[in-house]
GROMACS .gro file of C-alpha atoms in nm:
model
  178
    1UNK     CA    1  -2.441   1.113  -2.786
    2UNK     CA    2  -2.531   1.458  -2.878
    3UNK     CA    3  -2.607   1.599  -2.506
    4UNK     CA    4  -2.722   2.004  -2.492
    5UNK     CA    5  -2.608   2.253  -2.226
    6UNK     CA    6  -2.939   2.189  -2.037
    7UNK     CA    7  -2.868   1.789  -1.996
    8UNK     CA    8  -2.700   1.683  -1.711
    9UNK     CA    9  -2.521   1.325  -1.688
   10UNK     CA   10  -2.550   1.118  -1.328
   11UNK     CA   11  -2.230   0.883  -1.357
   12UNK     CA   12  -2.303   0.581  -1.120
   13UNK     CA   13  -2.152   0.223  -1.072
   14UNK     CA   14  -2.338  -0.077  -1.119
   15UNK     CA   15  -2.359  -0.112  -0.740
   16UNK     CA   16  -2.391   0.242  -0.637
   17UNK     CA   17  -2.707   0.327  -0.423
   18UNK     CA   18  -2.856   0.693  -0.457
   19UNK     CA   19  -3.154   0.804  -0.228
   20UNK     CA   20  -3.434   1.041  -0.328
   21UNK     CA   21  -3.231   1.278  -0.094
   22UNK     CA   22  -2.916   1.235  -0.339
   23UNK     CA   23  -3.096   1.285  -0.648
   24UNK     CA   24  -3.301   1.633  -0.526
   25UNK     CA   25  -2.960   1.758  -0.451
   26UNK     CA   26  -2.830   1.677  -0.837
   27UNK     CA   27  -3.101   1.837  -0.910
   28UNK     CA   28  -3.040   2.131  -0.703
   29UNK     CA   29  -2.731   2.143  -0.849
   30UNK     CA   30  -2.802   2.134  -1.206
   31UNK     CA   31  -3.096   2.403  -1.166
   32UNK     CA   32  -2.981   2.679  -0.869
   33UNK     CA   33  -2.592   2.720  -1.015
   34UNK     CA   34  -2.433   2.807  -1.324
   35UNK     CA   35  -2.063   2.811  -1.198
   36UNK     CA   36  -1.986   2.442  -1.228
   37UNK     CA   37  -1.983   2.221  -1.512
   38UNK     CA   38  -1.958   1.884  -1.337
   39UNK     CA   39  -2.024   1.773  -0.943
   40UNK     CA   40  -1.936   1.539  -0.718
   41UNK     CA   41  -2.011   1.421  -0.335
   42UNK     CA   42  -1.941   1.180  -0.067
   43UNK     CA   43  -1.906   0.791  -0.149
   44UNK     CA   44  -1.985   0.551   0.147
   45UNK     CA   45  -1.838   0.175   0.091
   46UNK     CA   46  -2.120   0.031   0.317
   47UNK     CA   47  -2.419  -0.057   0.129
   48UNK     CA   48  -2.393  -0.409   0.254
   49UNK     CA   49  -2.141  -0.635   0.418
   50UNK     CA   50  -1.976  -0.359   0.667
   51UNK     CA   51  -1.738  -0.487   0.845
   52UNK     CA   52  -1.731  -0.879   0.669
   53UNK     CA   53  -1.396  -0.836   0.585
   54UNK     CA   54  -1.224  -0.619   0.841
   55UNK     CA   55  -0.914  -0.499   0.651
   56UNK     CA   56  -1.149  -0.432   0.321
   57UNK     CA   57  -1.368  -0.226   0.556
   58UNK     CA   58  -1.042  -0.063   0.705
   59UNK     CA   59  -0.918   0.066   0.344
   60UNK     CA   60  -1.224   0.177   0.236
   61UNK     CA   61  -1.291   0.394   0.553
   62UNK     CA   62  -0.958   0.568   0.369
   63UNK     CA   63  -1.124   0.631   0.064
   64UNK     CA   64  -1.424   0.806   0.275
   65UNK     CA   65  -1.211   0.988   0.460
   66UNK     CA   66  -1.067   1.123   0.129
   67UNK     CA   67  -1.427   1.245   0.007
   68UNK     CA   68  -1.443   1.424   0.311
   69UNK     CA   69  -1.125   1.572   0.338
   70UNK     CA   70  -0.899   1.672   0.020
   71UNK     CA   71  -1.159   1.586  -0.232
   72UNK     CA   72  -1.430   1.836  -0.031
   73UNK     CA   73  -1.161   2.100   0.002
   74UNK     CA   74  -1.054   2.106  -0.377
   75UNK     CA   75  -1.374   2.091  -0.479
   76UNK     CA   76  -1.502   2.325  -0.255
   77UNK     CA   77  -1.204   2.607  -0.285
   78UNK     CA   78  -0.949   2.510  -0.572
   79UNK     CA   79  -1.294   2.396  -0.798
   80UNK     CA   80  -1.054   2.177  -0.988
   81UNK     CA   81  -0.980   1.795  -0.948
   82UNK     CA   82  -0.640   1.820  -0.826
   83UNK     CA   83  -0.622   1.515  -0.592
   84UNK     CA   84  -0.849   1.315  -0.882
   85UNK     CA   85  -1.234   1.275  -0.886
   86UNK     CA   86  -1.422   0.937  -0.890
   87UNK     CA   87  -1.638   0.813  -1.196
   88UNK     CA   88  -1.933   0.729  -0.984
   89UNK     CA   89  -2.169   0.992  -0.830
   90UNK     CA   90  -1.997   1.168  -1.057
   91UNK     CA   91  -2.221   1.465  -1.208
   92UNK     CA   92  -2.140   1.669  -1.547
   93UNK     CA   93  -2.298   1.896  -1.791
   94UNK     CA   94  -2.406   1.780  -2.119
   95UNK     CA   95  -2.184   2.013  -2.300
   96UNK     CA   96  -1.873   1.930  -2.076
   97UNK     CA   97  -1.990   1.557  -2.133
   98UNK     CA   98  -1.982   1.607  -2.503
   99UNK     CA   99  -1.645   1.840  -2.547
  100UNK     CA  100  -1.410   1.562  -2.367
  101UNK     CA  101  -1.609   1.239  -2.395
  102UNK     CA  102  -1.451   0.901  -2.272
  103UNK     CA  103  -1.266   0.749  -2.525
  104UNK     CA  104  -0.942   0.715  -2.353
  105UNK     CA  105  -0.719   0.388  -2.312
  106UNK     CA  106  -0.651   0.501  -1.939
  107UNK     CA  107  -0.699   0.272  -1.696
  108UNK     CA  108  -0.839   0.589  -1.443
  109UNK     CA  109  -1.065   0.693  -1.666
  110UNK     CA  110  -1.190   0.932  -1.396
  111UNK     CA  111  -0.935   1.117  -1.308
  112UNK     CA  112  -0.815   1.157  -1.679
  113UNK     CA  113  -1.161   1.308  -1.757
  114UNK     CA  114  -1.113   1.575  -1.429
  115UNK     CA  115  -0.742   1.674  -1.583
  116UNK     CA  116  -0.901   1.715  -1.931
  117UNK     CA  117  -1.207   1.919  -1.754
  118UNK     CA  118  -0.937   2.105  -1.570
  119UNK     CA  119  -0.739   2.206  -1.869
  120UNK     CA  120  -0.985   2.332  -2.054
  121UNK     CA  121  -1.103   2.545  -1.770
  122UNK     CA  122  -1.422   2.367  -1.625
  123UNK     CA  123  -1.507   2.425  -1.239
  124UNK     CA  124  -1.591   2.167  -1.014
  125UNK     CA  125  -1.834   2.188  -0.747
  126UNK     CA  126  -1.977   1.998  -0.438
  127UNK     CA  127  -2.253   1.805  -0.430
  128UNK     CA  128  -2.416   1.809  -0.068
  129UNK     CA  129  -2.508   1.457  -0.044
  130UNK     CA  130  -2.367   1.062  -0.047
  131UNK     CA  131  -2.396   0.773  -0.262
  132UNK     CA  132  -2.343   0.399  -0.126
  133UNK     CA  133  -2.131   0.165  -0.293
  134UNK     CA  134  -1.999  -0.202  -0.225
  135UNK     CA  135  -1.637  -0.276  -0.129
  136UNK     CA  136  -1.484  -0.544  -0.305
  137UNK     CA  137  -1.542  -0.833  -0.189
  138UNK     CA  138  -1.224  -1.024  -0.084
  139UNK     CA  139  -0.848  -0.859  -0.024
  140UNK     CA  140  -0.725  -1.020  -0.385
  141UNK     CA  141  -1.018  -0.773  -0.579
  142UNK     CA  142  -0.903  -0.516  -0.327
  143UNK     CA  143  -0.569  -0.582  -0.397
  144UNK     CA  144  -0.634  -0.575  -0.800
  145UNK     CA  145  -0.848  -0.249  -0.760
  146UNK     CA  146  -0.563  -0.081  -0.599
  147UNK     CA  147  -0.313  -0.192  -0.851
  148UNK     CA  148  -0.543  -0.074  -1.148
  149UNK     CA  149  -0.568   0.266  -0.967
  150UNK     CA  150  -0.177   0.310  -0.906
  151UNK     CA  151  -0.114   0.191  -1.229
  152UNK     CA  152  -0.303   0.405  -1.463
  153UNK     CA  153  -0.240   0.704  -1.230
  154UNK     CA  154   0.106   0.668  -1.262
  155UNK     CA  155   0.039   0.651  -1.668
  156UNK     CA  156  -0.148   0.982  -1.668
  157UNK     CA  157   0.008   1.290  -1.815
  158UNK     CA  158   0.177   1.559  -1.652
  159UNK     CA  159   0.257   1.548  -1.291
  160UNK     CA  160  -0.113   1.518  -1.104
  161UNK     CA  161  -0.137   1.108  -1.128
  162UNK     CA  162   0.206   1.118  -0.991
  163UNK     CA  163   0.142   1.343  -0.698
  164UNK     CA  164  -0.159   1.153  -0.615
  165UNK     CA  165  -0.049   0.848  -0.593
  166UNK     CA  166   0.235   0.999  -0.331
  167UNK     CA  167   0.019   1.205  -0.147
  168UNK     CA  168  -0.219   0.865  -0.147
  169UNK     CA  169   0.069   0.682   0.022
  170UNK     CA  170   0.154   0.960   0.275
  171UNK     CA  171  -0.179   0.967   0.443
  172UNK     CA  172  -0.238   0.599   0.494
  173UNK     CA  173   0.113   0.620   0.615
  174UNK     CA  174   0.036   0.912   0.836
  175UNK     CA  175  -0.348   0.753   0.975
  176UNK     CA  176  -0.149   0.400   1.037
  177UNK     CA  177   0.103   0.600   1.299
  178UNK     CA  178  -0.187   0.792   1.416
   0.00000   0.00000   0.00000
């Protein structure tokens, strides 16, 4: 694909459910800024089936709690991905899009896109505005997801999969005792 610095790519999962109030804001963002090359906001796991599964609901109120902690505040003030970036309501610039591509045999395809973004000195910026997704749907996908995710962050280069898979550990540590 042959994208120009004008195009802007929405990433989204097959499940993922944007708003017309999430898709002004992309907008917004492509047209009002010229500071950041990709963008990313808040993921909600609820789009259906809250609470069906208790301890599936449970985890993914974690993974919320990360958009609106550490991945808002290095977004927000670092402007790179350092604690990883998801691949859906994910947001970058054509020419970004077309310098790194996606041909990678990493399982976190995400997050090795955001360290290849980061190394070649793109900025990352907040989008104000969520996106809906689906948990999985029994504790055995969760289970699998999680896995996958560990896994291939542990494979990445350098020491940022590595730390985020600790830090990852640490705060569901820390929110259990709390």
């Amino acid at each position: 694909m042959n994208l120009q610095e004008t195009d802007w790519v929405l990433h989204l999962d097959e499940e993922t459910i944007v708003d017309e109030h999430t898709v002004k804001n992309c907008i917004d963002f492509a047209e009002q800024q010229d500071q950041y090359d990709l963008g990313q906001g808040v993921i909600f796991y609820n789009a259906f089936g809250f609470w069906r599964q208790t301890l599936i609901t449970f985890a993914d109120i974690v993974r919320a709690r990360d958009d609106l902690g550490k991945f808002y505040f290095a977004h927000n003030y670092f402007h790179v991905p350092v604690f990883g970036i998801h691949g859906s309501f994910l947001f970058i610039n054509g020419k970004l899009e077309n310098q790194i591509g996606w041909d990678t045999e990493s399982l976190v395809e995400d997050f090795w896109f955001g360290i290849q973004a980061w190394n070649k000195g793109y900025k990352l910026g907040w989008i104000r505005s969520i996106a809906r997704e689906q948990s999985p749907m029994t504790v055995l996908d969760l289970c699998k997801q999680r896995r996958r995710w560990f896994s291939g962050m542990l494979q990445l280069p350098g020491i940022w999969g590595r730390l985020a898979c600790l830090q990852w550990c640490l705060s569901s540590v820390g929110a259990t005792v709390m």
